[in-house]
Coordinates of C-alpha atoms in Angstrom, one line a residue:
Chain A
E1 CA 20.9 25.9 -26.7
V2 CA 21.1 22.7 -24.9
Q3 CA 19.1 21.0 -27.6
D4 CA 21.8 21.9 -30.1
H5 CA 24.2 19.3 -28.7
L6 CA 21.7 16.6 -29.4
V7 CA 21.2 15.2 -32.8
F8 CA 18.1 13.2 -33.1
P9 CA 17.1 10.5 -35.6
K10 CA 13.6 10.8 -36.9
F11 CA 11.3 10.1 -34.1
N12 CA 7.5 10.0 -34.2
F13 CA 6.5 10.9 -30.7
E14 CA 2.7 10.5 -31.2
E15 CA 3.2 7.0 -32.5
Y16 CA 5.6 6.2 -29.6
M17 CA 3.1 7.4 -27.0
A18 CA 0.2 5.5 -28.6
A19 CA 2.1 2.3 -28.8
K20 CA 3.4 2.4 -25.2
A21 CA 0.0 3.5 -23.9
N22 CA -1.5 0.6 -25.6
K23 CA 1.0 -1.8 -24.1
V24 CA 0.3 -0.4 -20.7
N25 CA -3.4 -0.6 -21.1
V26 CA -3.2 -4.3 -22.1
A27 CA -1.0 -5.1 -19.2
L28 CA -3.3 -3.2 -16.7
D29 CA -6.3 -5.1 -18.1
D30 CA -4.5 -8.4 -17.5
A31 CA -3.3 -7.3 -14.0
V32 CA -6.8 -6.8 -12.6
P33 CA -8.9 -9.7 -13.8
L34 CA -12.6 -9.6 -12.9
Q35 CA -12.7 -12.1 -10.1
N36 CA -14.6 -12.6 -6.9
P37 CA -15.8 -10.4 -5.3
I38 CA -16.8 -9.0 -8.6
K39 CA -17.9 -5.5 -7.5
I40 CA -14.6 -4.5 -5.8
H41 CA -12.7 -5.6 -8.9
E42 CA -15.2 -3.7 -11.1
A43 CA -14.5 -0.6 -9.0
M44 CA -10.7 -1.1 -9.3
R45 CA -11.0 -1.5 -13.1
Y46 CA -13.4 1.4 -13.5
S47 CA -10.8 3.9 -12.4
L48 CA -7.7 2.1 -13.5
L49 CA -8.9 1.5 -17.1
A50 CA -10.6 4.9 -17.4
G51 CA -8.2 6.1 -20.1
G52 CA -5.8 8.8 -19.2
K53 CA -2.6 9.5 -21.0
R54 CA -0.5 7.0 -19.1
V55 CA 2.3 9.5 -18.7
R56 CA 3.8 7.9 -15.6
P57 CA 4.0 4.3 -16.9
I58 CA 5.3 5.5 -20.2
L59 CA 8.0 7.5 -18.4
C60 CA 8.9 4.3 -16.6
L61 CA 9.2 2.3 -19.8
A62 CA 11.1 5.0 -21.6
S63 CA 13.6 5.3 -18.7
C64 CA 14.1 1.5 -18.7
E65 CA 14.8 1.6 -22.5
L66 CA 17.2 4.5 -22.2
V67 CA 19.5 2.5 -19.9
G68 CA 19.4 -0.4 -22.2
G69 CA 16.6 -2.4 -20.6
D70 CA 13.8 -4.2 -22.4
D71 CA 10.1 -3.1 -22.0
S72 CA 9.2 -6.5 -20.6
M73 CA 11.4 -5.7 -17.5
A74 CA 9.6 -2.5 -16.7
V75 CA 6.0 -3.3 -17.6
P76 CA 5.0 -4.6 -14.1
M77 CA 6.7 -1.6 -12.5
A78 CA 4.9 0.8 -14.9
C79 CA 1.6 -0.8 -14.1
A80 CA 2.4 -0.5 -10.4
V81 CA 3.0 3.2 -10.7
E82 CA -0.3 3.7 -12.6
M83 CA -2.2 1.7 -9.9
I84 CA -0.8 3.9 -7.2
H85 CA -1.6 7.0 -9.2
T86 CA -5.2 5.8 -9.7
M87 CA -5.5 4.9 -6.0
S88 CA -4.5 8.3 -5.0
L89 CA -7.1 9.8 -7.3
I90 CA -9.8 7.6 -5.9
H91 CA -9.1 8.5 -2.3
D92 CA -8.5 12.2 -3.2
D93 CA -12.0 12.4 -4.7
L94 CA -13.7 11.1 -1.5
P95 CA -16.2 13.4 0.2
C96 CA -14.0 13.8 3.2
M97 CA -11.1 14.9 1.0
D98 CA -11.6 17.0 -2.2
N99 CA -15.2 15.8 -2.6
D100 CA -15.3 15.6 -6.4
D101 CA -18.2 14.1 -8.2
F102 CA -16.6 13.8 -11.6
R103 CA -13.2 12.8 -13.0
R104 CA -12.3 12.7 -16.7
G105 CA -16.0 13.3 -17.5
K106 CA -17.1 10.2 -15.5
P107 CA -18.6 9.9 -12.1
T108 CA -15.9 9.5 -9.5
N109 CA -15.3 6.0 -8.0
H110 CA -17.4 6.6 -4.8
K111 CA -20.2 8.1 -6.9
A112 CA -20.3 5.0 -9.0
F113 CA -19.7 2.4 -6.4
G114 CA -20.2 4.0 -3.0
E115 CA -17.8 5.3 -0.5
D116 CA -17.0 2.1 1.3
T117 CA -16.1 0.3 -2.0
A118 CA -14.1 3.3 -3.2
V119 CA -11.9 3.2 0.0
L120 CA -11.4 -0.5 -0.4
A121 CA -10.8 -0.4 -4.1
G122 CA -8.1 2.2 -3.5
D123 CA -6.5 0.1 -0.8
A124 CA -6.6 -2.9 -3.0
L125 CA -4.9 -1.1 -5.9
L126 CA -2.3 0.1 -3.5
S127 CA -1.4 -3.4 -2.3
L128 CA -1.8 -4.8 -5.8
A129 CA 0.8 -2.4 -7.0
F130 CA 3.4 -3.9 -4.6
E131 CA 2.3 -7.5 -5.2
H132 CA 2.4 -7.0 -9.0
A133 CA 5.8 -5.4 -8.9
A134 CA 7.3 -7.9 -6.5
A135 CA 5.9 -11.0 -8.1
N136 CA 6.0 -10.2 -11.8
T137 CA 9.1 -8.2 -12.5
R138 CA 11.4 -10.4 -14.6
S139 CA 14.6 -8.5 -14.2
A140 CA 18.0 -10.1 -13.9
N141 CA 18.6 -7.9 -11.0
Q142 CA 16.5 -8.8 -7.9
H143 CA 18.4 -6.3 -5.8
G144 CA 17.1 -3.7 -8.2
V145 CA 13.5 -4.8 -7.9
L146 CA 13.7 -4.5 -4.2
Q147 CA 15.2 -1.0 -4.5
A148 CA 12.5 0.0 -6.9
I149 CA 9.9 -1.2 -4.4
V150 CA 11.4 1.1 -1.8
E151 CA 11.3 4.0 -4.3
L152 CA 7.7 3.3 -5.0
A153 CA 6.8 3.0 -1.3
S154 CA 8.6 6.2 -0.4
A155 CA 6.8 8.0 -3.3
V156 CA 3.3 7.2 -2.1
G157 CA 3.8 7.1 1.7
S158 CA 4.2 9.7 4.4
E159 CA 7.4 10.9 2.8
G160 CA 5.7 11.3 -0.6
L161 CA 2.2 11.7 -1.8
V162 CA 0.6 11.5 1.6
A163 CA 2.9 14.2 3.0
G164 CA 1.9 16.5 0.2
Q165 CA -1.8 15.8 0.9
I166 CA -1.4 16.5 4.5
V167 CA 0.4 19.8 4.0
D168 CA -2.2 20.7 1.4
L169 CA -5.1 19.9 3.7
C170 CA -3.5 21.8 6.6
S171 CA -2.8 24.9 4.6
E172 CA -6.3 25.4 3.3
G173 CA -7.3 29.1 3.6
K174 CA -3.7 30.1 4.5
E175 CA -1.4 32.2 2.5
L176 CA 1.4 29.9 1.2
S177 CA 5.0 30.8 0.5
L178 CA 6.6 29.7 -2.7
D179 CA 8.6 27.1 -0.7
E180 CA 5.4 25.7 0.8
L181 CA 3.8 25.5 -2.6
E182 CA 6.8 23.7 -4.0
Y183 CA 6.7 21.3 -1.1
I184 CA 3.1 20.4 -1.8
H185 CA 3.7 19.9 -5.5
V186 CA 6.9 18.0 -5.2
H187 CA 5.2 15.6 -2.8
K188 CA 1.8 15.4 -4.5
T189 CA 3.1 15.2 -8.0
S190 CA 6.8 15.0 -8.6
K191 CA 7.6 12.1 -6.2
L192 CA 5.5 9.6 -8.1
L193 CA 6.8 10.8 -11.5
E194 CA 10.3 10.5 -10.1
A195 CA 9.6 7.0 -8.8
A196 CA 8.3 6.1 -12.3
V197 CA 11.4 7.2 -14.0
V198 CA 13.8 5.9 -11.3
C199 CA 12.1 2.5 -11.0
G200 CA 12.3 2.1 -14.8
A201 CA 16.0 2.9 -14.8
I202 CA 16.7 0.5 -11.9
V203 CA 14.9 -2.5 -13.3
G204 CA 16.4 -1.8 -16.7
G205 CA 19.8 -2.2 -15.2
G206 CA 21.0 1.4 -15.2
D207 CA 24.0 2.2 -13.0
G208 CA 24.1 4.6 -10.1
V209 CA 25.1 7.6 -12.2
A210 CA 22.4 7.0 -14.8
V211 CA 19.7 6.6 -12.1
E212 CA 20.7 9.9 -10.4
R213 CA 20.7 11.8 -13.7
L214 CA 17.3 10.4 -14.5
R215 CA 16.1 11.3 -11.0
K216 CA 17.1 14.9 -11.5
Y217 CA 15.4 14.9 -14.9
A218 CA 12.2 13.5 -13.3
R219 CA 12.2 16.1 -10.5
C220 CA 12.3 18.9 -13.1
I221 CA 9.5 17.5 -15.2
G222 CA 7.4 16.6 -12.1
L223 CA 7.5 20.2 -11.0
L224 CA 7.0 21.3 -14.5
F225 CA 3.8 19.3 -14.7
Q226 CA 2.3 21.3 -11.9
V227 CA 3.6 24.7 -13.0
V228 CA 2.0 24.1 -16.5
D229 CA -1.2 23.0 -14.8
D230 CA -1.3 26.3 -12.8
I231 CA -0.6 28.3 -15.9
L232 CA -3.3 26.6 -17.9
D233 CA -5.8 27.3 -15.2
V234 CA -5.4 31.0 -15.7
T235 CA -4.8 31.1 -19.5
K236 CA -7.3 28.6 -20.9
S237 CA -11.1 28.4 -21.0
S238 CA -13.0 25.5 -19.3
E239 CA -13.8 24.2 -22.7
E240 CA -10.2 24.0 -23.8
L241 CA -9.2 22.3 -20.5
G242 CA -12.1 19.9 -20.3
K243 CA -12.5 21.0 -16.7
T244 CA -13.4 24.2 -14.8
A245 CA -10.9 26.9 -15.6
G246 CA -9.9 29.5 -13.1
K247 CA -10.9 27.1 -10.4
D248 CA -7.7 27.6 -8.4
L249 CA -8.1 31.4 -8.8
V250 CA -11.6 31.4 -7.5
A251 CA -10.8 29.0 -4.7
G252 CA -8.0 31.4 -3.7
K253 CA -5.5 28.6 -4.0
A254 CA -1.9 29.3 -4.2
T255 CA -0.5 28.7 -7.7
Y256 CA 2.7 29.6 -9.4
P257 CA 1.2 32.5 -11.5
R258 CA -0.4 33.8 -8.3
L259 CA 2.7 33.8 -6.3
M260 CA 5.3 34.8 -8.9
G261 CA 3.2 36.3 -11.7
L262 CA 2.3 34.7 -15.0
E263 CA 5.3 35.8 -16.9
R264 CA 7.8 34.6 -14.3
A265 CA 5.9 31.3 -14.0
E266 CA 6.2 30.8 -17.8
E267 CA 9.9 31.5 -17.5
F268 CA 10.2 29.1 -14.6
A269 CA 8.6 26.4 -16.8
R270 CA 11.1 27.0 -19.6
E271 CA 13.9 26.8 -17.1
L272 CA 12.6 23.4 -15.8
V273 CA 12.4 22.0 -19.3
S274 CA 15.9 23.0 -20.2
K275 CA 17.3 21.7 -16.9
A276 CA 15.5 18.4 -17.5
V277 CA 16.8 18.1 -21.0
G278 CA 20.2 19.0 -19.8
E279 CA 20.3 15.9 -17.6
L280 CA 19.7 13.8 -20.7
S281 CA 22.9 15.0 -22.3
Y282 CA 24.7 12.4 -20.3
F283 CA 23.0 9.6 -22.3
D284 CA 23.4 8.2 -25.8
P285 CA 21.7 10.7 -28.0
L286 CA 20.3 7.9 -30.1
R287 CA 18.3 6.6 -27.2
V288 CA 17.2 9.8 -25.6
A289 CA 14.4 10.9 -27.9
P290 CA 11.4 9.5 -25.9
L291 CA 12.4 11.3 -22.7
Y292 CA 13.4 14.4 -24.5
H293 CA 10.0 14.6 -26.2
L294 CA 8.2 13.7 -23.0
A295 CA 9.6 16.7 -21.3
G296 CA 8.5 18.8 -24.3
Y297 CA 5.1 17.2 -24.2
I298 CA 4.6 18.0 -20.5
A299 CA 5.7 21.6 -21.1
S300 CA 3.5 22.3 -24.1
R301 CA 0.4 20.3 -23.3
Q302 CA -2.8 22.4 -23.6
N303 CA -5.1 20.6 -21.2
Chain B
A1 CA -1.3 -32.9 21.5
A2 CA -2.7 -30.8 24.3
S3 CA 0.0 -32.0 26.7
V4 CA 2.7 -30.8 24.3
S5 CA 2.0 -27.2 24.8
S6 CA 2.2 -27.5 28.6
K7 CA 5.9 -28.1 28.1
F8 CA 6.3 -24.6 26.6
D9 CA 5.9 -21.3 28.4
L10 CA 4.1 -19.4 25.8
K11 CA 3.3 -16.5 28.0
T12 CA 6.9 -15.6 28.6
Y13 CA 7.8 -16.2 24.9
W14 CA 4.9 -14.0 23.8
T15 CA 5.3 -11.1 26.3
T16 CA 9.1 -11.0 25.6
L17 CA 8.3 -10.7 21.9
I18 CA 5.6 -8.0 22.5
R19 CA 8.3 -5.9 24.2
E20 CA 10.7 -6.4 21.3
I21 CA 8.1 -5.7 18.6
D22 CA 6.7 -2.6 20.4
Q23 CA 10.2 -1.2 20.6
K24 CA 11.0 -1.9 16.9
L25 CA 7.7 -0.3 15.9
D26 CA 8.4 2.7 18.0
E27 CA 11.7 3.1 16.2
A28 CA 10.2 2.4 12.8
I29 CA 7.8 5.4 12.8
T30 CA 9.6 8.5 14.0
V31 CA 7.7 11.8 14.0
Q32 CA 8.9 14.2 11.4
Y33 CA 7.4 16.8 9.2
P34 CA 4.4 16.9 8.6
Q35 CA 3.9 15.8 12.2
Q36 CA 0.2 15.1 12.1
I37 CA 0.4 12.1 9.8
Y38 CA 3.1 10.4 11.9
E39 CA 1.1 11.0 15.1
A40 CA -2.0 9.5 13.5
M41 CA 0.1 6.5 12.3
R42 CA 1.7 6.0 15.6
Y43 CA -1.6 6.3 17.5
S44 CA -2.9 3.2 15.9
V45 CA 0.2 1.1 15.4
L46 CA 1.5 1.7 18.9
A47 CA -1.9 1.4 20.6
K48 CA -1.5 0.1 24.2
G49 CA -2.4 -3.5 24.9
A50 CA -1.9 -4.8 21.4
K51 CA -1.2 -8.5 21.5
R52 CA 0.9 -8.5 18.4
A53 CA -0.4 -11.9 17.4
P54 CA 0.6 -11.7 13.7
P55 CA 4.3 -10.7 14.5
V56 CA 4.6 -13.4 17.2
M57 CA 3.3 -16.0 14.7
C58 CA 5.7 -14.8 12.1
V59 CA 8.7 -15.0 14.5
A60 CA 7.7 -18.4 15.7
A61 CA 7.3 -19.7 12.2
C62 CA 10.7 -18.3 11.2
E63 CA 12.4 -19.9 14.3
L64 CA 10.7 -23.2 13.6
F65 CA 12.7 -23.6 10.4
G66 CA 15.9 -22.4 12.0
G67 CA 15.6 -18.8 10.9
H68 CA 17.0 -16.0 13.1
R69 CA 14.7 -13.8 15.0
L70 CA 16.4 -10.8 13.7
A71 CA 15.5 -11.9 10.2
A72 CA 11.8 -11.8 11.1
Y73 CA 11.5 -8.6 13.0
P74 CA 11.1 -6.2 10.1
T75 CA 8.4 -8.4 8.5
A76 CA 6.8 -8.8 11.9
C77 CA 6.6 -5.0 12.2
A78 CA 5.3 -4.7 8.6
L79 CA 2.5 -7.1 9.4
E80 CA 1.4 -4.8 12.3
M81 CA 1.6 -1.8 10.0
V82 CA -0.6 -3.2 7.2
H83 CA -2.9 -4.7 9.8
A84 CA -3.3 -1.3 11.5
A85 CA -3.9 0.3 8.1
S86 CA -6.7 -2.2 7.4
L87 CA -8.3 -1.6 10.8
I88 CA -8.1 2.2 10.5
H89 CA -10.0 2.0 7.2
D90 CA -12.5 -0.6 8.5
D91 CA -13.5 1.6 11.3
L92 CA -14.3 4.6 9.1
P93 CA -17.9 6.0 9.1
C94 CA -18.5 4.8 5.6
M95 CA -17.4 1.3 6.6
D96 CA -18.1 -0.3 10.0
D97 CA -18.5 3.1 11.6
D98 CA -16.8 2.2 14.8
P99 CA -16.1 5.2 17.0
S100 CA -13.7 3.2 19.2
R101 CA -11.3 0.3 19.0
R102 CA -9.8 -1.5 22.0
G103 CA -11.4 1.0 24.4
Q104 CA -9.8 3.9 22.7
P105 CA -11.2 6.4 20.2
S106 CA -10.8 5.1 16.6
N107 CA -8.2 6.8 14.4
H108 CA -10.8 9.0 12.6
T109 CA -12.5 9.9 15.9
K110 CA -9.3 11.2 17.2
F111 CA -7.7 12.7 14.0
G112 CA -10.6 13.2 11.5
V113 CA -11.7 11.1 8.6
D114 CA -9.3 12.6 6.1
M115 CA -6.3 12.0 8.3
A116 CA -7.4 8.5 9.0
I117 CA -7.6 7.7 5.3
L118 CA -4.2 9.1 4.7
A119 CA -2.7 7.4 7.8
G120 CA -3.9 4.1 6.4
D121 CA -2.6 5.0 2.9
A122 CA 0.8 5.7 4.4
L123 CA 1.0 2.6 6.6
F124 CA 0.6 0.1 3.7
P125 CA 3.7 1.3 1.8
L126 CA 5.7 1.9 5.0
G127 CA 5.2 -1.8 5.8
F128 CA 6.7 -2.9 2.4
R129 CA 9.5 -0.4 2.6
H130 CA 10.3 -1.5 6.1
I131 CA 10.8 -5.1 5.1
V132 CA 13.1 -4.3 2.3
S133 CA 15.2 -1.6 4.0
H134 CA 15.5 -3.3 7.5
T135 CA 15.8 -7.1 6.9
P136 CA 19.5 -8.0 7.3
T137 CA 20.6 -9.1 3.8
N138 CA 23.0 -11.6 5.2
L139 CA 20.1 -13.5 6.8
V140 CA 17.5 -13.5 4.0
P141 CA 18.1 -13.9 0.3
E142 CA 16.5 -11.2 -1.9
T143 CA 14.3 -13.8 -3.7
Q144 CA 12.7 -14.6 -0.4
L145 CA 12.1 -10.9 0.4
L146 CA 10.3 -10.4 -2.9
R147 CA 8.1 -13.3 -2.0
V148 CA 7.4 -11.9 1.4
V149 CA 6.3 -8.5 -0.1
A150 CA 4.1 -10.3 -2.6
E151 CA 2.6 -12.5 0.1
I152 CA 1.6 -9.6 2.4
A153 CA 0.3 -7.5 -0.4
R154 CA -1.8 -10.4 -1.6
A155 CA -3.1 -11.0 1.9
V156 CA -4.4 -7.5 2.4
G157 CA -5.6 -7.1 -1.2
S158 CA -8.8 -7.5 -3.2
T159 CA -8.8 -11.3 -2.9
G160 CA -7.8 -11.3 0.7
M161 CA -8.7 -9.1 3.6
A162 CA -10.2 -6.3 1.5
A163 CA -12.5 -9.0 -0.1
G164 CA -13.6 -10.1 3.4
Q165 CA -14.3 -6.6 4.5
F166 CA -16.2 -5.9 1.3
L167 CA -18.4 -9.0 1.5
D168 CA -19.1 -8.3 5.2
L169 CA -20.3 -4.8 4.4
E170 CA -22.3 -6.0 1.4
G171 CA -24.2 -8.5 3.6
G172 CA -26.2 -10.7 1.3
P173 CA -25.9 -14.4 0.8
N174 CA -22.2 -14.7 1.1
G175 CA -21.2 -17.4 3.4
V176 CA -19.9 -16.6 6.8
D177 CA -17.1 -19.1 6.1
F178 CA -15.7 -17.0 3.3
V179 CA -16.0 -13.7 5.2
Q180 CA -14.3 -15.2 8.3
E181 CA -11.6 -16.8 6.2
K182 CA -10.8 -13.6 4.4
K183 CA -11.1 -11.2 7.3
F184 CA -9.2 -13.2 9.9
G185 CA -7.7 -16.3 8.2
E186 CA -5.6 -14.2 5.8
M187 CA -3.7 -12.4 8.4
G188 CA -2.8 -15.6 10.3
Q189 CA -2.0 -17.4 7.1
C190 CA 0.2 -14.6 5.8
S191 CA 2.0 -14.2 9.1
A192 CA 2.9 -17.9 9.3
V193 CA 3.9 -18.1 5.6
C194 CA 6.1 -15.0 5.9
G195 CA 8.0 -16.5 8.8
A196 CA 8.5 -19.7 6.9
L197 CA 9.6 -17.8 3.8
L198 CA 12.2 -15.8 5.7
A199 CA 13.7 -18.9 7.1
G200 CA 13.9 -20.6 3.7
A201 CA 11.4 -23.3 4.3
S202 CA 10.5 -25.7 1.5
D203 CA 7.4 -25.1 -0.6
D204 CA 5.7 -28.1 1.1
E205 CA 6.4 -26.7 4.5
I206 CA 5.2 -23.3 3.4
E207 CA 1.9 -24.8 2.4
R208 CA 1.5 -26.5 5.8
L209 CA 2.1 -23.2 7.5
R210 CA -0.4 -21.6 5.2
K211 CA -3.1 -24.0 6.3
Y212 CA -2.0 -23.8 9.9
G213 CA -2.0 -20.0 10.0
R214 CA -5.3 -19.8 8.3
A215 CA -6.9 -22.1 10.9
V216 CA -5.4 -20.3 13.8
G217 CA -6.4 -16.9 12.5
I218 CA -10.0 -18.0 12.2
L219 CA -10.0 -19.9 15.4
Y220 CA -8.8 -16.9 17.3
Q221 CA -11.7 -14.8 16.0
V222 CA -14.3 -17.5 16.4
V223 CA -13.3 -17.9 20.1
D224 CA -13.4 -14.1 20.5
D225 CA -16.9 -14.0 19.1
I226 CA -18.0 -16.9 21.4
L227 CA -16.6 -15.2 24.5
E228 CA -18.2 -11.9 23.5
A229 CA -21.5 -13.6 22.9
K230 CA -21.5 -15.3 26.3
L231 CA -20.7 -11.9 27.9
E232 CA -23.5 -10.2 25.9
T233 CA -26.1 -12.8 26.9
E234 CA -25.3 -12.2 30.5
E235 CA -25.6 -8.4 30.0
K236 CA -28.6 -8.9 27.6
E237 CA -27.4 -6.5 25.0
G238 CA -26.9 -8.5 21.9
E239 CA -27.5 -5.9 19.3
N240 CA -26.7 -6.6 15.7
K241 CA -24.0 -4.4 14.4
K242 CA -23.4 -3.5 10.8
G243 CA -20.6 -5.5 9.2
K244 CA -20.2 -8.2 11.8
K245 CA -20.8 -11.5 10.3
S246 CA -19.6 -14.3 12.6
Y247 CA -20.2 -18.0 13.2
V248 CA -21.9 -17.1 16.4
S249 CA -24.3 -14.6 14.9
I250 CA -25.2 -17.1 12.1
Y251 CA -25.1 -20.5 13.8
G252 CA -25.2 -19.8 17.5
V253 CA -22.6 -20.4 20.3
E254 CA -22.8 -24.2 20.3
K255 CA -22.1 -24.7 16.6
A256 CA -19.4 -22.1 16.8
M257 CA -17.7 -24.1 19.5
E258 CA -17.7 -27.1 17.2
V259 CA -16.2 -25.1 14.5
A260 CA -13.5 -24.0 16.9
E261 CA -12.6 -27.6 17.8
E262 CA -12.4 -28.5 14.1
L263 CA -10.1 -25.6 13.5
R264 CA -7.9 -26.5 16.5
A265 CA -7.6 -30.0 15.1
E266 CA -6.9 -28.8 11.6
A267 CA -4.1 -26.5 12.8
K268 CA -2.5 -29.3 14.9
K269 CA -2.7 -31.8 12.1
E270 CA -0.4 -29.6 10.0
L271 CA 2.1 -29.3 12.8
D272 CA 2.1 -33.0 13.4
C273 CA 3.8 -33.4 10.0
L274 CA 6.6 -31.1 11.1
E275 CA 7.7 -33.2 14.1
K276 CA 11.3 -33.5 12.7
Y277 CA 11.8 -30.0 14.1
G278 CA 11.4 -31.3 17.6
E279 CA 10.9 -28.8 20.3
K280 CA 11.0 -25.9 17.9
V281 CA 7.4 -26.6 16.9
L282 CA 6.2 -26.2 20.5
P283 CA 5.5 -22.4 20.3
L284 CA 3.2 -23.0 17.3
Y285 CA 1.3 -25.8 19.2
S286 CA 0.8 -23.7 22.2
F287 CA -0.3 -20.8 20.0
V288 CA -3.2 -23.0 18.8
D289 CA -4.2 -23.9 22.3
Y290 CA -4.0 -20.3 23.4
A291 CA -6.3 -19.3 20.5
A292 CA -8.8 -21.9 21.6
D293 CA -8.6 -21.8 25.4
R294 CA -7.1 -18.4 26.3
G295 CA -5.2 -20.2 29.0
F296 CA -3.6 -17.0 30.3
S297 CA -4.1 -13.3 30.2
F298 CA -1.6 -10.5 29.4
K299 CA -1.0 -8.6 32.7

């Protein structure tokens, strides 16, 4: 229903994603040159350039574009978001955390380089994110760049990702309520997606209203991301997913389908999409296509 | 120049600043949900007996160029946060495997390895956020704040302190100079440069402070190692620990003492070019002498 208000020009989403991902990959490659000490930079590059769909950095670029900014303003911020995302995965996979040996079909960072290097490579990516964003963002608005840095820092720190990890770690083996589950997902997943979108809008020169609309949009798709993940875990085979299906179920982990039933979870996902898309109605319909399609993409992805 | 520092009461200056910094740090990390992480962060950042050398150098550098102390406090706190984060991770079992630090259990000994990793991960960004959200905007232009953030991030990163820690762990043929410079020179360098940046110093002055801070940072550590080595010979327990490459362990105490004197001279040479600032440069001179001579003790 909401979609009916919006009239889209022809938009090739796949082409858009491929072009932006390519731009991000080139920028990431440039941002982490292979320098001394070689091995630590190899480890950083190993995880950072391991492929991936680059959803977060693309959201950042799309959001910047939507408020009238140019890609070049947001590319360093987009890279920073991906560095932080990668860093969180490296540390997450460590033996003392989730103890994962493989990620995206490749040995995890500590398997390939050793635990000590993996910890340092993660730390180095974290600080590089801030260095890169602070030193290389060419935005007319320096105040905005600083604000974006605060967003990014909040998203990853003890009020963001780390808070989610802690609550997740501490609730292992416990029965979670829906609120607790949402807390974990909002902090582990949504906050960084939100920062990606908000930072893009800020450096792109968006005003306060635009930034807050986009923040709400991002919150919905952040949560959506996790709800869809949970649904896929029970509805798809391992082969279709490219990872072990039913893993959450076997581990007795709290998921949306488990807490609210599959049907209700699917309904919740639909609600989130339409809420996200609703926030976009504030913007020029001619510019809104990328974020509109990104919401759909997150909702309907199959792995 | 040795007589210069006798005109300045560094001990009072320093202990006053420690009190200020400790209080600001206490306020900067308030315990909230989820409590455990804040407790782990506070445990390391607010450890008793910390000398707060990086913050003090930052404040002194800022004051040298006429900056206000209030302009430097948030960055001074951030330096302690990122420094604590590095040390928490350095102590981990997979790194230096140190069960204690400054006579207290290490962060992971007290809170567990997973919590220690996350506490470090949270302290890095908190430092950057603290600078931006707490530095009075009427005292420091935004351009300078961006430079400060970039400077600190570079100093702790893969070509800075993380590089030093990495090469130290790796062992091998890498020169002790490089390891010491990265592990200890970076923090001193970055502290002095940030103070200068906050006060709006010129690029030339910033480069002088960079060399000064680097020399003092290494000097401090070399002297620590010398003192420790002397103590150990007396107690006859000089065991070789993993990940502890120092001038003393490579070249012996005597050569290390020569290196220390060179570093002292190097640091003072930079300050000699800043004499137009008159007495304001005294804290930085006396800092060098303290690093070399440990002329007084705290408490």
